[in-house]
PDB file of C-alpha atoms in Angstrom:
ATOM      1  CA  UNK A 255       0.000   0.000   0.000  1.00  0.00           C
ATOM      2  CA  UNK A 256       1.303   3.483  -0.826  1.00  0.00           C
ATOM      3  CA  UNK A 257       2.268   6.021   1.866  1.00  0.00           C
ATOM      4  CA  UNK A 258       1.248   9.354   1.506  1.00  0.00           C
ATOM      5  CA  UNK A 259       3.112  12.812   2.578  1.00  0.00           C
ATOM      6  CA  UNK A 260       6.354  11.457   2.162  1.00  0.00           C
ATOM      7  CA  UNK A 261       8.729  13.902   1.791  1.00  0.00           C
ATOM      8  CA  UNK A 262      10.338  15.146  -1.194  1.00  0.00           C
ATOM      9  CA  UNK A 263      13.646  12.837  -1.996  1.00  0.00           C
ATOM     10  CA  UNK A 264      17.568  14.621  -3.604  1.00  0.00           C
ATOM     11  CA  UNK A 265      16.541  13.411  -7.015  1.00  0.00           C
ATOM     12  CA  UNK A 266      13.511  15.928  -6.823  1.00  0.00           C
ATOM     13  CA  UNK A 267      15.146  19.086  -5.728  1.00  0.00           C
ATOM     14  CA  UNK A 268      17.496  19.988  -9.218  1.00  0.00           C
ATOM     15  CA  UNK A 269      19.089  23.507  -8.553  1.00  0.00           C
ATOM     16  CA  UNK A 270      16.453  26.374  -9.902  1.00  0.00           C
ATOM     17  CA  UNK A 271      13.099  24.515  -8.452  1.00  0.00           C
ATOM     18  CA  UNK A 272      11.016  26.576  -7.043  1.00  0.00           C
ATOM     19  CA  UNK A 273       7.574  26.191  -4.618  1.00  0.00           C
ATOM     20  CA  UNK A 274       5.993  27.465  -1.528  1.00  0.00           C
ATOM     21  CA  UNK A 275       4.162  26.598   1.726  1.00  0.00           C
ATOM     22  CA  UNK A 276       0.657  27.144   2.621  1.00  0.00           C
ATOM     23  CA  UNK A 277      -0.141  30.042   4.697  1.00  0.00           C
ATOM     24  CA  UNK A 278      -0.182  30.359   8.707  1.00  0.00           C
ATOM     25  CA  UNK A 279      -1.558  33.338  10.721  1.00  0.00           C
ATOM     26  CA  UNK A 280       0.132  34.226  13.940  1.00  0.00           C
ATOM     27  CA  UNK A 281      -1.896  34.960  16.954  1.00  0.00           C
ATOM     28  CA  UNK A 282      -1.566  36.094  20.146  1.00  0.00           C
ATOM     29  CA  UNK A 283      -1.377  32.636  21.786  1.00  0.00           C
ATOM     30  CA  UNK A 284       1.125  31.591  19.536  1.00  0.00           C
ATOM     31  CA  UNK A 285       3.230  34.160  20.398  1.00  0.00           C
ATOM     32  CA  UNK A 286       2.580  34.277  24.057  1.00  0.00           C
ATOM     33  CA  UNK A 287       3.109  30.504  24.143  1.00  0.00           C
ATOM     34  CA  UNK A 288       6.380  30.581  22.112  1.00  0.00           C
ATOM     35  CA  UNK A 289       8.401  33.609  24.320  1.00  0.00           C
ATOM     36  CA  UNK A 290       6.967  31.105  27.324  1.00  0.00           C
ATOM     37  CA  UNK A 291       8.406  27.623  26.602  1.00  0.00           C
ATOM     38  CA  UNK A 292      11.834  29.458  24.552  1.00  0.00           C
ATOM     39  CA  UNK A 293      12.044  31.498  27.941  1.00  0.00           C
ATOM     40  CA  UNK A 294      12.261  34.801  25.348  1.00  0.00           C
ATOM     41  CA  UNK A 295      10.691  36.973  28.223  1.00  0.00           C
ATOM     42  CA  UNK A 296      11.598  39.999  26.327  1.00  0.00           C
ATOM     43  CA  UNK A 297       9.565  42.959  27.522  1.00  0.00           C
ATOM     44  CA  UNK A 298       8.424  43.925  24.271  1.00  0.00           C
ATOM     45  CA  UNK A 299       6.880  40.216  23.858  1.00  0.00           C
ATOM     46  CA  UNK A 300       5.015  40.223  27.582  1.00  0.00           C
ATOM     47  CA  UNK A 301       4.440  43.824  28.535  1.00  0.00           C
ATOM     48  CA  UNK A 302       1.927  45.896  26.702  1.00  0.00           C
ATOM     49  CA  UNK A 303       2.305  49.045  28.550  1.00  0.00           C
ATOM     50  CA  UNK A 304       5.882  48.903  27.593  1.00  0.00           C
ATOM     51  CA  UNK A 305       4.379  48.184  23.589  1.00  0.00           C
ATOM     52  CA  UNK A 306       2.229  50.655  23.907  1.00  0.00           C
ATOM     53  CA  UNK A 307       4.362  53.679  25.581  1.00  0.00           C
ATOM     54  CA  UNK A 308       8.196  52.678  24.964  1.00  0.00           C
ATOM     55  CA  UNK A 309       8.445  50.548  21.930  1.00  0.00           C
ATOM     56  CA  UNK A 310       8.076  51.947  17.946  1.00  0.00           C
ATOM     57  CA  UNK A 311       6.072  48.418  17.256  1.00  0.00           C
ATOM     58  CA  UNK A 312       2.439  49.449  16.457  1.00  0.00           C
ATOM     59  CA  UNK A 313       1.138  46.116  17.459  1.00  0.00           C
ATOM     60  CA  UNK A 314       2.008  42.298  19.268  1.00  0.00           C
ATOM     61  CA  UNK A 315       5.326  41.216  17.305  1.00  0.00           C
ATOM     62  CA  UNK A 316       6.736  38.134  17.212  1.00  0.00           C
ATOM     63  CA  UNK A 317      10.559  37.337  17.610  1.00  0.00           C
ATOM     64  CA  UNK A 318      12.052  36.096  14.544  1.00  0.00           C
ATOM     65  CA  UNK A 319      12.745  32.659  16.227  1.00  0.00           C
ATOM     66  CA  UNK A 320       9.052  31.923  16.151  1.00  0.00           C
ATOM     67  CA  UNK A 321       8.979  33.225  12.339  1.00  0.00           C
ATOM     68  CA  UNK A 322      11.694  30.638  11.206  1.00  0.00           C
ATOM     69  CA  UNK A 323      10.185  27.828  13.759  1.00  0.00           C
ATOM     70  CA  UNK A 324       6.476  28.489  11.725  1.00  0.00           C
ATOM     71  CA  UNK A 325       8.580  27.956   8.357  1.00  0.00           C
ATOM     72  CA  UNK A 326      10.347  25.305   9.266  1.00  0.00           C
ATOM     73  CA  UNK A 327       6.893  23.513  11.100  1.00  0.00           C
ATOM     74  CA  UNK A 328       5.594  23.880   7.545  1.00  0.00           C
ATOM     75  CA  UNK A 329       8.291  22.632   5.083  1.00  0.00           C
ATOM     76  CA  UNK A 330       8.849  19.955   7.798  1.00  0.00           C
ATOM     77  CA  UNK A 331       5.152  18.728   7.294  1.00  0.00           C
ATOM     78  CA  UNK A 332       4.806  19.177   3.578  1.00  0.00           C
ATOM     79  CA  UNK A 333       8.375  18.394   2.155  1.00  0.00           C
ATOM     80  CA  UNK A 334      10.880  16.437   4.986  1.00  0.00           C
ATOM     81  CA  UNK A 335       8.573  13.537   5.659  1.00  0.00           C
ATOM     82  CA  UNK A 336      11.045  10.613   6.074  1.00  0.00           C
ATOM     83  CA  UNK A 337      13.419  12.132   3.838  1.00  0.00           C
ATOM     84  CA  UNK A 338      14.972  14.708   5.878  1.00  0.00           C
ATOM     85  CA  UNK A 339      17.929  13.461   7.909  1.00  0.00           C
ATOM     86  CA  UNK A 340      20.012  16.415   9.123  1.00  0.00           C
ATOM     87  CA  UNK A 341      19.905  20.033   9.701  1.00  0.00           C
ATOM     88  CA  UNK A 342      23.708  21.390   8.886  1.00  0.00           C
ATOM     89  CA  UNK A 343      23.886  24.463   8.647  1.00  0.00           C
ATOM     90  CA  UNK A 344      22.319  28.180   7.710  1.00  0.00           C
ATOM     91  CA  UNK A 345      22.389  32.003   7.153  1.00  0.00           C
ATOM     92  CA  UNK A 346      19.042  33.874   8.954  1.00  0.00           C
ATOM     93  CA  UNK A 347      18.448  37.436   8.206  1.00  0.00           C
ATOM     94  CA  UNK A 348      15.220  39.263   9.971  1.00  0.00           C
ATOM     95  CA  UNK A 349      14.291  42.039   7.384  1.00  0.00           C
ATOM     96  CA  UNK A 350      11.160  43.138   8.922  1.00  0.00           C
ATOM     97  CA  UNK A 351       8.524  42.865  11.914  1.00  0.00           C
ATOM     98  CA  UNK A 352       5.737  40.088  12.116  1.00  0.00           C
ATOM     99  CA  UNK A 353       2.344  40.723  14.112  1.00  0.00           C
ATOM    100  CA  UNK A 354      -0.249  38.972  15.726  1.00  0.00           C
ATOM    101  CA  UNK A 355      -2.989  38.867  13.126  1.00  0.00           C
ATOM    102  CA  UNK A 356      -0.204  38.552  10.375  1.00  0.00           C
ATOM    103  CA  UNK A 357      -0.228  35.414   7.558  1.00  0.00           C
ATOM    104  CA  UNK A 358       3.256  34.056   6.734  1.00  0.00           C
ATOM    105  CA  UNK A 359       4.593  31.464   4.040  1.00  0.00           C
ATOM    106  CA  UNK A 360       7.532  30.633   2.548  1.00  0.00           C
ATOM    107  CA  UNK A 361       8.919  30.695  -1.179  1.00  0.00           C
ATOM    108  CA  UNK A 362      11.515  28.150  -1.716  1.00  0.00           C
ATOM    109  CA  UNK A 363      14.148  28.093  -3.842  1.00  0.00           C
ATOM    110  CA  UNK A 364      16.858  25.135  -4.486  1.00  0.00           C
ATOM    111  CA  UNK A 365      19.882  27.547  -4.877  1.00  0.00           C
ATOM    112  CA  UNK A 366      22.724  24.047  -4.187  1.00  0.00           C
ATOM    113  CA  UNK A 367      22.079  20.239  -5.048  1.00  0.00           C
ATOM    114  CA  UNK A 368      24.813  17.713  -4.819  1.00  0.00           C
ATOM    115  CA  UNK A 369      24.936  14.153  -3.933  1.00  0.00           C
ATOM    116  CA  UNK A 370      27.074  13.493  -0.559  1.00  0.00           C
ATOM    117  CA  UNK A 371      30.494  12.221  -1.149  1.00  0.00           C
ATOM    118  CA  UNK A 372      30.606  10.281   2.417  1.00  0.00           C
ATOM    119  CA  UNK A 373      26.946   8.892   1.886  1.00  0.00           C
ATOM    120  CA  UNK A 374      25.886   7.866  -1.793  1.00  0.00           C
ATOM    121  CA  UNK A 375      22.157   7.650  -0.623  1.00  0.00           C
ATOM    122  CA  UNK A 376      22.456  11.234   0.665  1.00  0.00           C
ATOM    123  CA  UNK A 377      21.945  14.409  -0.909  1.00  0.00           C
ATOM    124  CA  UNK A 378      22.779  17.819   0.405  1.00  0.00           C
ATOM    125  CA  UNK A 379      20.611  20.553  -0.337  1.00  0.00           C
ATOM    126  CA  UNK A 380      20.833  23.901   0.156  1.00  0.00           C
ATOM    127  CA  UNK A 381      17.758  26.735  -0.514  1.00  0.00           C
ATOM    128  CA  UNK A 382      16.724  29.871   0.136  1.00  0.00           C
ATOM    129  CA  UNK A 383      13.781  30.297   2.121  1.00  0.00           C
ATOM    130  CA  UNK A 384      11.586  33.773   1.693  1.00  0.00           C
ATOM    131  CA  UNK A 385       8.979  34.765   4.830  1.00  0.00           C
ATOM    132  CA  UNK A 386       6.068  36.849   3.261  1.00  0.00           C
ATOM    133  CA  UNK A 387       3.312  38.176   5.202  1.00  0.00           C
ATOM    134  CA  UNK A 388       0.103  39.105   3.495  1.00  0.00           C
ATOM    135  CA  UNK A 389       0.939  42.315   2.504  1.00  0.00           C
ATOM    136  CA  UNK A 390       3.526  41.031   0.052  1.00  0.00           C
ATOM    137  CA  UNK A 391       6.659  42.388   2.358  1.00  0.00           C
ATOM    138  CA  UNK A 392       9.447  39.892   3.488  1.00  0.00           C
ATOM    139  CA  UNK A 393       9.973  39.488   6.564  1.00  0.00           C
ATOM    140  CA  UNK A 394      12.522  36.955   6.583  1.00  0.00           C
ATOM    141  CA  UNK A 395      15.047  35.225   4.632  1.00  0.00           C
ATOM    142  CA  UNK A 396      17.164  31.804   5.328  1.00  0.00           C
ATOM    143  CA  UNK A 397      19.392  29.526   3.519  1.00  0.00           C
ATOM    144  CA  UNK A 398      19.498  26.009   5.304  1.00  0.00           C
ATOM    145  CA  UNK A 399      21.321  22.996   3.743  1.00  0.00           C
ATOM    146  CA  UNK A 400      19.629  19.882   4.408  1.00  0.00           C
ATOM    147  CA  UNK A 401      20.930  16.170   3.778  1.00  0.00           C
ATOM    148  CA  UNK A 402      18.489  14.822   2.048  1.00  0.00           C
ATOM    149  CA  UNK A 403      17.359  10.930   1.494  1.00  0.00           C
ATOM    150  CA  UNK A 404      18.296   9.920  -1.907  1.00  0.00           C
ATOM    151  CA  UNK A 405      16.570   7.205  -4.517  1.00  0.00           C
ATOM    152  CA  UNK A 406      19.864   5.840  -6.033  1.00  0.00           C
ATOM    153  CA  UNK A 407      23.330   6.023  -4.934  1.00  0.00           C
ATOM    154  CA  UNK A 408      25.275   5.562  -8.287  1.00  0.00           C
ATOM    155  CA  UNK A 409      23.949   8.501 -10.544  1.00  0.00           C
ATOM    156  CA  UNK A 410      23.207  12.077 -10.104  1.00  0.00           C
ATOM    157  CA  UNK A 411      19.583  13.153 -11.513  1.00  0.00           C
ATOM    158  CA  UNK A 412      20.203  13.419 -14.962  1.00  0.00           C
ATOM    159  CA  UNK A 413      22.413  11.406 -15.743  1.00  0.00           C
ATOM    160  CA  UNK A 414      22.054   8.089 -18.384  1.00  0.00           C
TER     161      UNK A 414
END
């Protein structure tokens, strides 16, 4: 019997493929949960009279951290299914604020695709990762690579 949601395997992300997540609004709760269980008790994320009267944030932002977890909750569900093996490494780069009451996705782009020389049934992936909110402004960017099950372990996609 087939499994479905399986993740996506190396042979399917060639350099230049592009795709993105579904959307996912952040709310109040999820914020207030997130600063909780990270320990992030940053004023600006638990004290509204210091929002309101200190800070230049017109409304309940969210730390970054909880920006990239979202992301990552999302590819992780839609594209890592029992394919994704290890986390290596990545560049982050906040470029603008998130709100309660904001929607988020990601744009994905496979920017590095090679097969691992130490593992033949691993690929390593790198992409770039674009946070949107509704409004059409990024709010985030990221560039993760990824090893990455792999179908074969004697040709690269491509090849006869």
């Amino acid at each position: 019997m087939e499994t479905v949601g399986l993740g996506f395997c190396y042979e399917d992300l060639p350099v230049g493929r592009k795709f993105r997540t579904i959307g996912r609004t952040v709310t109040k709760t999820d914020i207030t949960n997130f600063v909780s269980v990270t320990g992030m008790l940053e004023v600006l994320f638990i004290n509204r009279d210091f929002r309101e009267k200190e800070s230049n944030m017109p409304g309940f932002a969210a730390p970054g951290s909880l920006v990239y977890c979202f992301m990552e909750g999302l590819l992780t569900q839609s594209t890592m299914q029992h394919t994704g093996f290890a986390f290596l490494e990545m560049e982050l780069k906040v470029l603008g604020p998130t709100f309660a009451g904001d929607t988020i996705h990601c744009e994905v782009e496979v920017t590095e695709s090679r097969r691992s020389k130490s593992r033949p049934n691993r690929g390593l992936v790198r992409t770039r990762n674009r946070v949107f909110k509704q409004t059409g402004e990024q709010v985030l960017e990221y560039t993760p690579l990824r090893m990455i099950k792999a179908r074969t372990t004697d040709k690269e996609p491509g090849e006869a």
